[in-house]
Amino acid sequence: RESLTNRLYDYGLRFGESRSAIRDSLGPPARVEVRVEENRHVEGAYDSLFTLTYPGLVFELNRPGPVSGELLTWVRLTDAGAELPGGVRVETTVRDELIARLGRPERTGQRGDTATLVYAVPDGVGADELVEFLLTADTLRAVEWAPYVD
């Protein structure tokens, strides 16, 4: 089960962890949004936040003001045609199947009418490397990845 959680986590990162790597993997995005926010750690510094949107797939990246490089901070998959490791599929896999394949989630939650099952990556470098499954009416509707960012 731990192995499947790791493979599912790796799937979300397989497209790349920078805008250029994601574009190399998937081509140009359908939409790009850019916003600027104050850096939480360095007074007077600003971060550039990028959202790359593809059909059924969204990436969020951060270029922190005081350092060079980009950090992948979030990925969301809603593409029902994507087959994830373990045969997990959006719009097809149901809650009981996820729990049977992955075991009990680290935590569960609710976002309006959407239930969430959150799994921590057992072999991750940070405690915050997460895969989150979003379900409506007990059916998987989206998968979100939150890579560890230090």
GROMACS .gro file of C-alpha atoms in nm:
model
  150
    1ARG     CA    1   0.000   0.000   0.000
    2GLU     CA    2   0.280   0.242   0.078
    3SER     CA    3   0.425   0.168  -0.264
    4LEU     CA    4   0.098   0.261  -0.438
    5THR     CA    5   0.078   0.589  -0.245
    6ASN     CA    6   0.432   0.673  -0.359
    7ARG     CA    7   0.350   0.584  -0.720
    8LEU     CA    8   0.037   0.798  -0.709
    9TYR     CA    9   0.237   1.087  -0.566
   10ASP     CA   10   0.505   1.051  -0.835
   11TYR     CA   11   0.236   1.054  -1.103
   12GLY     CA   12   0.140   1.410  -1.007
   13LEU     CA   13   0.501   1.525  -1.043
   14ARG     CA   14   0.579   1.340  -1.366
   15PHE     CA   15   0.493   1.637  -1.588
   16GLY     CA   16   0.772   1.848  -1.438
   17GLU     CA   17   0.831   2.083  -1.149
   18SER     CA   18   0.889   2.409  -1.340
   19ARG     CA   19   0.695   2.598  -1.606
   20SER     CA   20   0.948   2.506  -1.874
   21ALA     CA   21   0.949   2.135  -1.780
   22ILE     CA   22   0.568   2.123  -1.777
   23ARG     CA   23   0.554   2.295  -2.117
   24ASP     CA   24   0.814   2.050  -2.252
   25SER     CA   25   0.599   1.763  -2.128
   26LEU     CA   26   0.251   1.887  -2.224
   27GLY     CA   27   0.298   2.170  -2.472
   28PRO     CA   28   0.166   2.522  -2.420
   29PRO     CA   29  -0.107   2.557  -2.156
   30ALA     CA   30  -0.460   2.660  -2.250
   31ARG     CA   31  -0.436   2.940  -1.993
   32VAL     CA   32  -0.169   3.108  -1.780
   33GLU     CA   33  -0.238   3.330  -1.480
   34VAL     CA   34   0.028   3.530  -1.300
   35ARG     CA   35  -0.008   3.713  -0.972
   36VAL     CA   36   0.233   3.876  -0.730
   37GLU     CA   37   0.216   3.844  -0.351
   38GLU     CA   38   0.434   3.956  -0.065
   39ASN     CA   39   0.681   3.692   0.044
   40ARG     CA   40   0.584   3.549   0.386
   41HIS     CA   41   0.944   3.515   0.500
   42VAL     CA   42   1.139   3.811   0.364
   43GLU     CA   43   1.011   4.161   0.428
   44GLY     CA   44   0.997   4.372   0.113
   45ALA     CA   45   1.031   4.069  -0.118
   46TYR     CA   46   0.760   3.952  -0.356
   47ASP     CA   47   0.676   3.612  -0.501
   48SER     CA   48   0.551   3.548  -0.854
   49LEU     CA   49   0.275   3.288  -0.855
   50PHE     CA   50   0.190   3.106  -1.179
   51THR     CA   51  -0.113   2.893  -1.262
   52LEU     CA   52  -0.088   2.679  -1.577
   53THR     CA   53  -0.418   2.532  -1.693
   54TYR     CA   54  -0.452   2.238  -1.930
   55PRO     CA   55  -0.768   2.039  -2.005
   56GLY     CA   56  -0.825   1.835  -1.688
   57LEU     CA   57  -0.496   1.942  -1.526
   58VAL     CA   58  -0.387   2.253  -1.334
   59PHE     CA   59  -0.043   2.340  -1.192
   60GLU     CA   60   0.051   2.611  -0.945
   61LEU     CA   61   0.412   2.725  -0.914
   62ASN     CA   62   0.586   2.986  -0.702
   63ARG     CA   63   0.898   3.182  -0.785
   64PRO     CA   64   0.998   3.324  -0.445
   65GLY     CA   65   1.126   3.680  -0.461
   66PRO     CA   66   1.452   3.639  -0.271
   67VAL     CA   67   1.572   3.325  -0.457
   68SER     CA   68   1.593   3.206  -0.815
   69GLY     CA   69   1.408   2.906  -0.949
   70GLU     CA   70   1.051   2.786  -0.924
   71LEU     CA   71   0.868   2.559  -0.683
   72LEU     CA   72   0.576   2.339  -0.781
   73THR     CA   73   0.324   2.391  -0.502
   74TRP     CA   74   0.003   2.225  -0.623
   75VAL     CA   75  -0.136   2.001  -0.898
   76ARG     CA   76  -0.501   1.914  -0.964
   77LEU     CA   77  -0.620   1.641  -1.202
   78THR     CA   78  -0.984   1.618  -1.314
   79ASP     CA   79  -0.927   1.434  -1.644
   80ALA     CA   80  -1.147   1.124  -1.645
   81GLY     CA   81  -0.934   0.975  -1.923
   82ALA     CA   82  -0.614   0.963  -1.716
   83GLU     CA   83  -0.536   0.624  -1.563
   84LEU     CA   84  -0.331   0.665  -1.250
   85PRO     CA   85  -0.122   0.391  -1.088
   86GLY     CA   86  -0.326   0.112  -0.934
   87GLY     CA   87  -0.607   0.166  -1.185
   88VAL     CA   88  -0.731   0.478  -1.006
   89ARG     CA   89  -0.951   0.689  -1.238
   90VAL     CA   90  -1.140   1.012  -1.192
   91GLU     CA   91  -1.517   0.969  -1.243
   92THR     CA   92  -1.484   0.589  -1.207
   93THR     CA   93  -1.308   0.494  -0.882
   94VAL     CA   94  -1.522   0.500  -0.567
   95ARG     CA   95  -1.432   0.563  -0.203
   96ASP     CA   96  -1.431   0.199  -0.094
   97GLU     CA   97  -1.193   0.109  -0.380
   98LEU     CA   98  -0.949   0.384  -0.279
   99ILE     CA   99  -0.949   0.275   0.083
  100ALA     CA  100  -0.910  -0.092  -0.015
  101ARG     CA  101  -0.607  -0.004  -0.231
  102LEU     CA  102  -0.443   0.260  -0.011
  103GLY     CA  103  -0.559   0.178   0.341
  104ARG     CA  104  -0.706   0.428   0.583
  105PRO     CA  105  -0.631   0.791   0.496
  106GLU     CA  106  -0.418   1.010   0.724
  107ARG     CA  107  -0.719   1.236   0.754
  108THR     CA  108  -1.058   1.298   0.601
  109GLY     CA  109  -1.245   1.620   0.550
  110GLN     CA  110  -1.530   1.795   0.379
  111ARG     CA  111  -1.535   2.086   0.129
  112GLY     CA  112  -1.902   2.160   0.084
  113ASP     CA  113  -2.052   1.850  -0.082
  114THR     CA  114  -1.705   1.710  -0.155
  115ALA     CA  115  -1.542   1.459   0.078
  116THR     CA  116  -1.163   1.447   0.098
  117LEU     CA  117  -0.928   1.156   0.170
  118VAL     CA  118  -0.573   1.271   0.241
  119TYR     CA  119  -0.270   1.041   0.225
  120ALA     CA  120   0.082   1.136   0.331
  121VAL     CA  121   0.362   0.996   0.117
  122PRO     CA  122   0.541   0.733   0.329
  123ASP     CA  123   0.880   0.778   0.161
  124GLY     CA  124   0.849   1.155   0.120
  125VAL     CA  125   1.118   1.401   0.221
  126GLY     CA  126   0.873   1.622   0.405
  127ALA     CA  127   0.577   1.556   0.629
  128ASP     CA  128   0.365   1.769   0.400
  129GLU     CA  129   0.396   1.564   0.080
  130LEU     CA  130   0.033   1.480   0.026
  131VAL     CA  131  -0.206   1.321  -0.221
  132GLU     CA  132  -0.567   1.424  -0.171
  133PHE     CA  133  -0.865   1.252  -0.330
  134LEU     CA  134  -1.183   1.457  -0.372
  135LEU     CA  135  -1.509   1.263  -0.392
  136THR     CA  136  -1.868   1.364  -0.456
  137ALA     CA  137  -2.140   1.105  -0.403
  138ASP     CA  138  -1.858   0.861  -0.312
  139THR     CA  139  -1.704   0.885  -0.662
  140LEU     CA  140  -1.360   1.029  -0.729
  141ARG     CA  141  -1.390   1.371  -0.896
  142ALA     CA  142  -1.034   1.508  -0.863
  143VAL     CA  143  -0.688   1.429  -0.729
  144GLU     CA  144  -0.465   1.699  -0.581
  145TRP     CA  145  -0.095   1.687  -0.508
  146ALA     CA  146   0.084   1.912  -0.264
  147PRO     CA  147   0.461   1.870  -0.300
  148TYR     CA  148   0.682   1.948  -0.004
  149VAL     CA  149   0.817   2.302  -0.028
  150ASP     CA  150   1.078   2.414   0.223
   0.00000   0.00000   0.00000
